[in-house]
Short mmCIF file of N, CA and C in Angstrom, two decimals:
data_model
loop_
_atom_site.label_atom_id
_atom_site.label_comp_id
_atom_site.label_asym_id
_atom_site.label_seq_id
_atom_site.Cartn_x
_atom_site.Cartn_y
_atom_site.Cartn_z
N LYS O 883 0.80 -1.16 0.37
CA LYS O 883 -0.38 0.06 0.15
C LYS O 883 1.50 0.90 0.01
N GLN O 884 0.01 1.80 -0.74
CA GLN O 884 1.16 3.19 -1.16
C GLN O 884 0.14 4.61 0.03
N TRP O 885 0.38 5.04 0.42
CA TRP O 885 0.38 6.56 0.93
C TRP O 885 0.55 8.09 0.40
N TYR O 886 0.30 9.22 -0.46
CA TYR O 886 0.68 10.19 -0.65
C TYR O 886 0.21 10.86 0.55
N GLN O 887 1.01 11.83 -0.03
CA GLN O 887 1.22 13.56 1.03
C GLN O 887 1.45 14.61 -0.25
N ARG O 888 0.74 15.22 -0.05
CA ARG O 888 1.27 16.42 -0.70
C ARG O 888 1.41 17.62 0.47
N ARG O 889 2.84 18.72 -0.47
CA ARG O 889 3.10 19.25 0.04
C ARG O 889 2.07 20.88 -0.18
N VAL O 890 2.61 21.24 1.21
CA VAL O 890 1.52 22.92 1.15
C VAL O 890 1.66 23.63 -0.84
N ARG O 891 3.25 23.92 -0.49
CA ARG O 891 3.65 24.27 -1.85
C ARG O 891 4.56 23.81 -3.25
N GLY O 892 3.60 24.53 -3.77
CA GLY O 892 4.21 22.94 -5.15
C GLY O 892 3.73 21.51 -5.66
N GLU O 893 3.40 20.77 -5.03
CA GLU O 893 2.16 20.58 -4.90
C GLU O 893 3.06 19.11 -5.74
N ARG O 894 4.05 19.07 -4.77
CA ARG O 894 5.07 17.88 -5.40
C ARG O 894 4.33 16.53 -3.58
N ARG O 895 4.26 16.16 -4.60
CA ARG O 895 3.80 14.35 -3.27
C ARG O 895 5.19 13.50 -3.16
N VAL O 896 5.11 13.18 -1.67
CA VAL O 896 6.13 12.54 -1.41
C VAL O 896 5.85 10.69 -1.33
N ASN O 897 6.49 9.98 -2.08
CA ASN O 897 5.34 8.56 -1.69
C ASN O 897 6.76 7.66 -0.55
N THR O 898 5.63 7.41 0.25
CA THR O 898 5.23 6.70 1.45
C THR O 898 5.17 5.74 1.44
N VAL O 899 6.57 3.70 1.02
CA VAL O 899 5.46 2.99 1.38
C VAL O 899 4.75 2.58 3.19
N ILE O 900 4.47 2.03 3.02
CA ILE O 900 3.67 1.75 3.85
C ILE O 900 4.19 0.62 4.85
N THR O 901 5.26 0.69 6.06
CA THR O 901 5.41 -1.82 6.64
C THR O 901 4.69 -2.33 6.72
N LYS O 902 4.75 -3.48 6.49
CA LYS O 902 3.59 -4.83 7.01
C LYS O 902 3.46 -4.13 8.94
N GLU O 903 4.36 -4.30 9.30
CA GLU O 903 3.98 -4.48 10.82
C GLU O 903 3.21 -1.68 11.45
N GLN O 904 3.51 -1.69 9.99
CA GLN O 904 2.98 -0.50 10.59
C GLN O 904 0.91 -0.65 10.00
N GLU O 905 0.68 -1.19 8.65
CA GLU O 905 0.12 -1.80 8.65
C GLU O 905 -0.52 -2.82 9.54
N HIS O 906 -0.22 -4.06 9.73
CA HIS O 906 -1.17 -4.61 10.76
C HIS O 906 -1.35 -3.34 12.10
N THR O 907 -0.59 -3.38 12.26
CA THR O 907 -0.17 -2.54 13.86
C THR O 907 -1.99 -1.15 14.09
N ALA O 908 -2.37 -1.08 11.92
CA ALA O 908 -2.88 -0.26 12.44
C ALA O 908 -4.62 -0.60 12.76
N ASP O 909 -4.56 -1.98 11.51
CA ASP O 909 -5.45 -3.09 12.10
C ASP O 909 -5.95 -2.65 13.29
N VAL O 910 -5.29 -3.16 13.97
CA VAL O 910 -4.56 -3.70 15.73
C VAL O 910 -5.58 -2.72 16.43
N MET O 911 -4.47 -1.42 15.69
CA MET O 911 -5.26 -0.07 16.72
C MET O 911 -6.67 0.46 16.57
N LEU O 912 -7.13 -0.22 15.04
CA LEU O 912 -8.83 0.21 15.05
C LEU O 912 -9.19 -0.33 15.92
N GLY O 913 -8.97 -2.01 15.73
CA GLY O 913 -9.68 -2.75 17.60
C GLY O 913 -9.89 -2.30 18.43
N LEU O 914 -9.25 -1.41 18.66
CA LEU O 914 -8.47 -1.34 19.82
C LEU O 914 -9.43 -0.01 20.45
N VAL O 915 -9.65 0.87 19.35
CA VAL O 915 -10.57 1.74 19.12
C VAL O 915 -12.10 1.74 19.77
N HIS O 916 -11.82 0.71 18.46
CA HIS O 916 -14.01 -0.07 18.53
C HIS O 916 -13.72 -0.58 20.07
N MET O 917 -13.06 -1.32 20.79
CA MET O 917 -13.18 -2.05 22.17
C MET O 917 -13.63 -0.70 23.16
N LEU O 918 -13.34 0.00 23.37
CA LEU O 918 -12.59 1.84 23.61
C LEU O 918 -14.27 1.59 23.42
N VAL O 919 -15.05 2.20 22.26
CA VAL O 919 -16.06 2.55 22.57
C VAL O 919 -17.40 1.62 22.63
N GLY O 920 -17.08 0.41 23.00
CA GLY O 920 -18.08 -0.06 23.54
C GLY O 920 -18.74 -1.11 22.15
N GLY O 921 -17.51 -1.74 20.80
CA GLY O 921 -17.21 -2.00 20.14
C GLY O 921 -17.06 -3.25 20.08
N VAL O 922 -17.27 -4.47 20.64
CA VAL O 922 -16.44 -5.27 21.38
C VAL O 922 -16.09 -6.73 20.21
N ASP O 923 -17.95 -6.46 19.61
CA ASP O 923 -17.64 -7.79 18.50
C ASP O 923 -16.98 -7.29 16.51
N GLU O 924 -17.40 -5.32 17.23
CA GLU O 924 -16.25 -5.04 16.42
C GLU O 924 -14.53 -5.07 16.09
N ALA O 925 -13.73 -4.99 16.95
CA ALA O 925 -13.10 -5.66 17.89
C ALA O 925 -12.18 -6.52 17.99
N HIS O 926 -13.73 -7.56 17.73
CA HIS O 926 -13.48 -9.32 18.40
C HIS O 926 -12.46 -8.88 16.52
N ASP O 927 -13.08 -9.06 15.69
CA ASP O 927 -13.26 -9.23 14.31
C ASP O 927 -11.74 -8.38 13.91
N TRP O 928 -11.26 -7.63 14.30
CA TRP O 928 -10.15 -6.89 14.34
C TRP O 928 -9.11 -7.76 14.24
N VAL O 929 -9.10 -7.49 15.23
CA VAL O 929 -7.70 -8.66 16.49
C VAL O 929 -8.08 -9.94 15.56
N LEU O 930 -8.65 -10.52 16.06
CA LEU O 930 -8.48 -12.37 15.80
C LEU O 930 -7.92 -12.34 14.30
N PRO O 931 -7.48 -11.94 13.38
CA PRO O 931 -6.63 -12.30 12.59
C PRO O 931 -5.68 -12.45 12.73
N TYR O 932 -5.24 -11.52 13.44
CA TYR O 932 -3.71 -11.11 13.48
C TYR O 932 -2.43 -12.41 15.21
N SER O 933 -4.16 -12.62 15.83
CA SER O 933 -3.96 -13.49 17.80
C SER O 933 -4.09 -14.67 17.44
N LEU O 934 -5.16 -14.96 16.34
CA LEU O 934 -5.19 -16.34 16.02
C LEU O 934 -4.31 -17.69 14.98
N PRO O 935 -3.74 -18.43 15.44
CA PRO O 935 -3.09 -18.33 14.40
C PRO O 935 -3.04 -19.65 13.27
N CYS O 936 -4.95 -19.24 12.81
CA CYS O 936 -5.98 -20.19 12.29
C CYS O 936 -7.21 -19.92 11.54
N ASP O 937 -7.62 -19.42 10.00
CA ASP O 937 -8.39 -19.02 9.34
C ASP O 937 -9.83 -19.80 10.59
N SER O 938 -10.66 -18.07 11.32
CA SER O 938 -12.38 -18.18 12.00
C SER O 938 -13.25 -17.95 10.96
N GLU O 939 -14.08 -18.25 11.40
CA GLU O 939 -15.64 -17.70 11.37
C GLU O 939 -16.24 -16.67 11.70
N TRP O 940 -15.48 -15.79 12.73
CA TRP O 940 -15.23 -14.40 13.07
C TRP O 940 -14.43 -13.77 12.58
N GLY O 941 -13.38 -13.66 12.17
CA GLY O 941 -11.85 -13.25 11.89
C GLY O 941 -11.72 -12.97 10.78
N GLY O 942 -11.71 -14.10 10.25
CA GLY O 942 -10.90 -14.22 8.01
C GLY O 942 -10.33 -15.51 8.61
N PRO O 943 -9.28 -15.09 7.82
CA PRO O 943 -7.73 -15.67 8.13
C PRO O 943 -6.90 -14.75 8.67
N ALA O 944 -6.31 -16.05 9.18
CA ALA O 944 -5.54 -15.94 9.62
C ALA O 944 -3.88 -15.00 9.00
N VAL O 945 -3.63 -13.84 10.42
CA VAL O 945 -2.67 -13.32 9.03
C VAL O 945 -1.45 -14.07 10.20
N LEU O 946 -0.32 -14.76 9.41
CA LEU O 946 0.67 -15.27 10.56
C LEU O 946 1.40 -14.48 9.63
N ASP O 947 2.32 -14.79 11.44
CA ASP O 947 3.69 -14.60 10.99
C ASP O 947 3.67 -12.34 11.08
N SER O 948 2.43 -12.10 11.83
CA SER O 948 2.47 -10.97 11.63
C SER O 948 3.26 -10.35 13.06
N PRO O 949 4.68 -8.41 13.05
CA PRO O 949 4.71 -7.75 13.93
C PRO O 949 3.75 -7.75 14.98
N ALA O 950 2.15 -7.59 14.66
CA ALA O 950 1.87 -7.41 15.46
C ALA O 950 1.17 -8.06 16.47
N LEU O 951 2.25 -9.39 16.28
CA LEU O 951 0.63 -9.95 17.71
C LEU O 951 1.14 -10.79 18.56
N PRO O 952 1.77 -10.01 19.16
CA PRO O 952 2.15 -9.17 20.66
C PRO O 952 1.03 -7.84 21.37
N THR O 953 0.70 -7.00 20.55
CA THR O 953 0.05 -5.76 20.50
C THR O 953 -1.51 -7.27 20.48
N ALA O 954 -1.78 -7.82 18.87
CA ALA O 954 -2.54 -7.91 19.28
C ALA O 954 -3.75 -9.89 19.65
N THR O 955 -2.49 -10.15 20.56
CA THR O 955 -3.34 -10.88 21.66
C THR O 955 -3.07 -10.47 22.55
N TYR O 956 -2.45 -8.81 23.44
CA TYR O 956 -2.86 -8.22 24.13
C TYR O 956 -3.70 -8.11 23.88
N ILE O 957 -4.41 -7.60 23.05
CA ILE O 957 -5.77 -6.94 23.49
C ILE O 957 -7.09 -7.09 22.53
N HIS O 958 -6.70 -9.53 22.75
CA HIS O 958 -8.31 -10.01 22.13
C HIS O 958 -8.08 -10.13 23.80
N ALA O 959 -7.30 -10.93 24.73
CA ALA O 959 -7.03 -10.46 25.89
C ALA O 959 -8.40 -9.63 26.26
N LEU O 960 -8.15 -8.22 26.82
CA LEU O 960 -8.62 -7.22 26.97
C LEU O 960 -10.39 -7.18 26.52
N ILE O 961 -10.45 -7.79 25.17
CA ILE O 961 -11.50 -7.78 24.78
C ILE O 961 -12.36 -8.89 25.80
N HIS O 962 -12.24 -9.79 25.57
CA HIS O 962 -12.11 -11.10 26.25
C HIS O 962 -12.83 -10.30 27.75
N ARG O 963 -11.67 -9.50 28.38
CA ARG O 963 -11.86 -9.72 29.30
C ARG O 963 -13.19 -8.75 30.42
N MET O 964 -14.09 -7.85 29.20
CA MET O 964 -14.86 -6.72 29.28
C MET O 964 -16.03 -7.68 29.05
N GLU O 965 -16.28 -8.61 28.35
CA GLU O 965 -17.18 -9.77 28.45
C GLU O 965 -17.53 -10.39 30.50
N GLY O 966 -16.93 -10.09 30.70
CA GLY O 966 -16.20 -10.70 31.94
C GLY O 966 -17.09 -12.30 31.60
N GLU O 967 -18.29 -11.93 33.17
CA GLU O 967 -18.95 -13.04 33.22
C GLU O 967 -20.19 -14.36 32.28
N HIS O 968 -19.92 -13.30 31.10
CA HIS O 968 -21.22 -14.00 29.86
C HIS O 968 -19.68 -14.80 29.78
N VAL O 969 -20.86 -16.18 28.54
CA VAL O 969 -20.52 -17.33 27.99
C VAL O 969 -20.38 -16.50 26.98
N GLY O 970 -19.15 -17.35 26.37
CA GLY O 970 -18.91 -16.59 24.80
C GLY O 970 -18.44 -17.52 23.28
N GLU O 971 -17.57 -17.32 22.74
CA GLU O 971 -17.68 -18.72 21.99
C GLU O 971 -16.62 -20.03 23.22
N LEU O 972 -16.54 -20.99 22.26
CA LEU O 972 -16.29 -22.19 23.08
C LEU O 972 -16.70 -22.88 24.69
N GLY O 973 -17.65 -22.24 24.81
CA GLY O 973 -18.67 -21.75 26.41
C GLY O 973 -18.04 -21.79 26.97
N MET O 974 -17.16 -20.70 26.80
CA MET O 974 -15.85 -20.17 28.32
C MET O 974 -16.66 -18.91 28.30
N THR O 975 -16.58 -18.48 29.94
CA THR O 975 -17.38 -16.98 30.21
C THR O 975 -15.77 -16.09 29.65
N GLY O 976 -16.38 -14.50 29.90
CA GLY O 976 -15.06 -13.71 29.17
C GLY O 976 -13.94 -13.99 29.76
N TRP O 977 -15.22 -14.46 30.68
CA TRP O 977 -12.98 -13.54 32.07
C TRP O 977 -12.07 -15.22 31.89
N GLU O 978 -12.29 -16.11 31.80
CA GLU O 978 -11.36 -17.26 31.52
C GLU O 978 -11.58 -17.70 30.08
N ASN O 979 -12.12 -16.96 29.12
CA ASN O 979 -10.55 -16.60 28.18
C ASN O 979 -10.19 -15.80 27.34
N ALA O 980 -10.06 -15.09 28.31
CA ALA O 980 -9.46 -13.94 28.82
C ALA O 980 -8.06 -13.81 29.73
N ARG O 981 -7.73 -14.79 30.41
CA ARG O 981 -6.96 -15.74 31.10
C ARG O 981 -6.66 -16.58 29.68
N SER O 982 -6.74 -17.07 28.91
CA SER O 982 -5.92 -18.35 27.84
C SER O 982 -5.54 -17.10 27.12
N TRP O 983 -6.19 -16.00 27.18
CA TRP O 983 -5.56 -15.49 26.43
C TRP O 983 -4.59 -13.62 26.95
N PHE O 984 -4.60 -14.43 27.66
CA PHE O 984 -3.66 -13.18 28.76
C PHE O 984 -1.90 -14.03 29.13
N SER O 985 -2.30 -15.64 28.76
CA SER O 985 -0.93 -16.17 29.01
C SER O 985 -0.61 -16.46 27.43
N GLU O 986 -1.36 -16.25 26.81
CA GLU O 986 -1.10 -16.66 24.72
C GLU O 986 0.20 -14.93 24.67
N THR O 987 -0.18 -13.84 25.79
CA THR O 987 0.70 -12.92 24.95
C THR O 987 2.07 -12.88 25.29
N PRO O 988 2.57 -12.34 24.08
CA PRO O 988 4.22 -12.72 24.48
C PRO O 988 4.72 -11.45 24.84
N VAL O 989 6.25 -12.03 25.27
CA VAL O 989 7.09 -11.32 26.92
C VAL O 989 7.49 -9.97 26.46
N ASN O 990 7.45 -9.31 25.27
CA ASN O 990 7.84 -8.36 24.05
C ASN O 990 6.69 -7.42 23.39
N CYS O 991 5.27 -7.63 24.42
CA CYS O 991 4.19 -7.22 23.68
C CYS O 991 4.07 -5.59 24.98
N VAL O 992 5.08 -3.72 24.24
CA VAL O 992 4.72 -3.69 25.24
C VAL O 992 3.99 -2.56 26.26
N LEU O 993 2.75 -2.94 25.47
CA LEU O 993 1.27 -2.39 25.61
C LEU O 993 0.75 -3.45 27.18
N PHE O 994 1.33 -4.35 26.65
CA PHE O 994 0.99 -5.59 27.87
C PHE O 994 2.07 -5.44 29.62
N ASN O 995 3.55 -5.16 28.91
CA ASN O 995 3.81 -3.98 30.11
C ASN O 995 3.69 -2.42 30.34
N GLN O 996 2.60 -2.50 30.36
CA GLN O 996 2.66 -0.69 30.62
C GLN O 996 2.20 -1.23 31.26
N PHE O 997 0.37 -1.44 31.00
CA PHE O 997 -0.65 -2.22 32.13
C PHE O 997 -0.14 -2.97 33.21
N LYS O 998 0.58 -4.52 32.82
CA LYS O 998 1.73 -4.85 33.75
C LYS O 998 1.75 -3.87 34.90
N THR O 999 2.69 -3.50 34.69
CA THR O 999 3.31 -3.02 35.62
C THR O 999 2.14 -1.87 36.84
N VAL O 1000 1.07 -1.46 35.66
CA VAL O 1000 -0.62 -0.62 36.49
C VAL O 1000 -0.80 -1.54 37.72
N VAL O 1001 -1.74 -2.51 37.00
CA VAL O 1001 -1.62 -3.36 37.49
C VAL O 1001 -1.84 -4.60 38.91
N GLU O 1002 -0.37 -4.42 38.94
CA GLU O 1002 0.07 -4.85 39.62
C GLU O 1002 0.98 -4.00 41.04
N GLY O 1003 0.88 -2.50 40.87
CA GLY O 1003 1.02 -1.61 41.77
C GLY O 1003 -0.79 -1.30 42.55
N LEU O 1004 -1.75 -1.69 41.24
CA LEU O 1004 -3.44 -2.24 42.41
C LEU O 1004 -3.53 -2.90 43.06
N ARG O 1005 -2.76 -3.95 42.55
CA ARG O 1005 -4.49 -5.25 42.78
C ARG O 1005 -4.22 -5.77 44.63
N GLU O 1006 -3.07 -5.45 45.24
CA GLU O 1006 -3.34 -5.82 46.27
C GLU O 1006 -4.58 -5.13 46.75
N GLY O 1007 -4.23 -3.86 46.46
CA GLY O 1007 -5.80 -3.11 46.99
C GLY O 1007 -6.71 -2.32 46.87
N TRP O 1008 -7.84 -3.28 45.81
CA TRP O 1008 -8.36 -3.79 44.30
C TRP O 1008 -9.23 -3.68 45.08
N GLU O 1009 -10.30 -4.32 44.80
CA GLU O 1009 -11.35 -4.40 44.89
C GLU O 1009 -12.34 -4.94 44.35
N TRP O 1010 -12.37 -7.21 44.49
CA TRP O 1010 -12.45 -7.76 43.30
C TRP O 1010 -14.27 -7.72 43.02
N GLU O 1011 -14.96 -8.05 42.68
CA GLU O 1011 -15.97 -8.46 42.56
C GLU O 1011 -16.47 -9.67 43.13
N SER O 1012 -15.60 -10.24 41.99
CA SER O 1012 -15.23 -11.95 42.33
C SER O 1012 -13.59 -12.34 43.01
N GLU O 1013 -13.98 -13.56 42.89
CA GLU O 1013 -12.51 -13.63 42.38
C GLU O 1013 -11.70 -14.64 41.77
N GLU O 1014 -12.90 -14.37 40.69
CA GLU O 1014 -12.26 -15.28 38.89
C GLU O 1014 -12.28 -14.35 38.97
N GLU O 1015 -13.12 -12.76 38.69
CA GLU O 1015 -12.69 -11.51 38.09
C GLU O 1015 -11.53 -11.73 38.42
N ARG O 1016 -10.96 -11.51 39.85
CA ARG O 1016 -9.14 -10.80 40.25
C ARG O 1016 -8.73 -11.71 39.74
N LYS O 1017 -8.50 -13.44 39.36
CA LYS O 1017 -7.79 -14.61 38.34
C LYS O 1017 -7.58 -14.47 36.76
N ALA O 1018 -8.81 -13.61 37.07
CA ALA O 1018 -8.54 -13.13 35.36
C ALA O 1018 -7.50 -11.72 35.23
N VAL O 1019 -6.34 -11.33 35.60
CA VAL O 1019 -5.90 -9.99 36.43
C VAL O 1019 -4.84 -10.15 35.77
#
């Protein structure tokens, strides 16, 4: 994919090639945006191809060897975390599914490591609604 940017003076165009990492990360960030505004199903459809190594009816064809895998996996876990006690795919509650995806999040996920530091600081003093909710974090 190529994007073109017009310069204010002279109508010259600068050709900038978008890398695979940038394209995949942009798709995953669109999923995060959907999640943040309550579009959990839409968010799931955006991140699933980058986090699940096989084709699915929800996300379509898998995108294998994506540089966005760590971030997609982490956001996938957050999406299921939002489902909470509701039973979804594979007969799992959102918390159970989130726990599974959190365990798959690679250690090199920058977003995960930033959130992990915050959560560890809050975990002991936080009042959880249930033991299952606490374990899902």
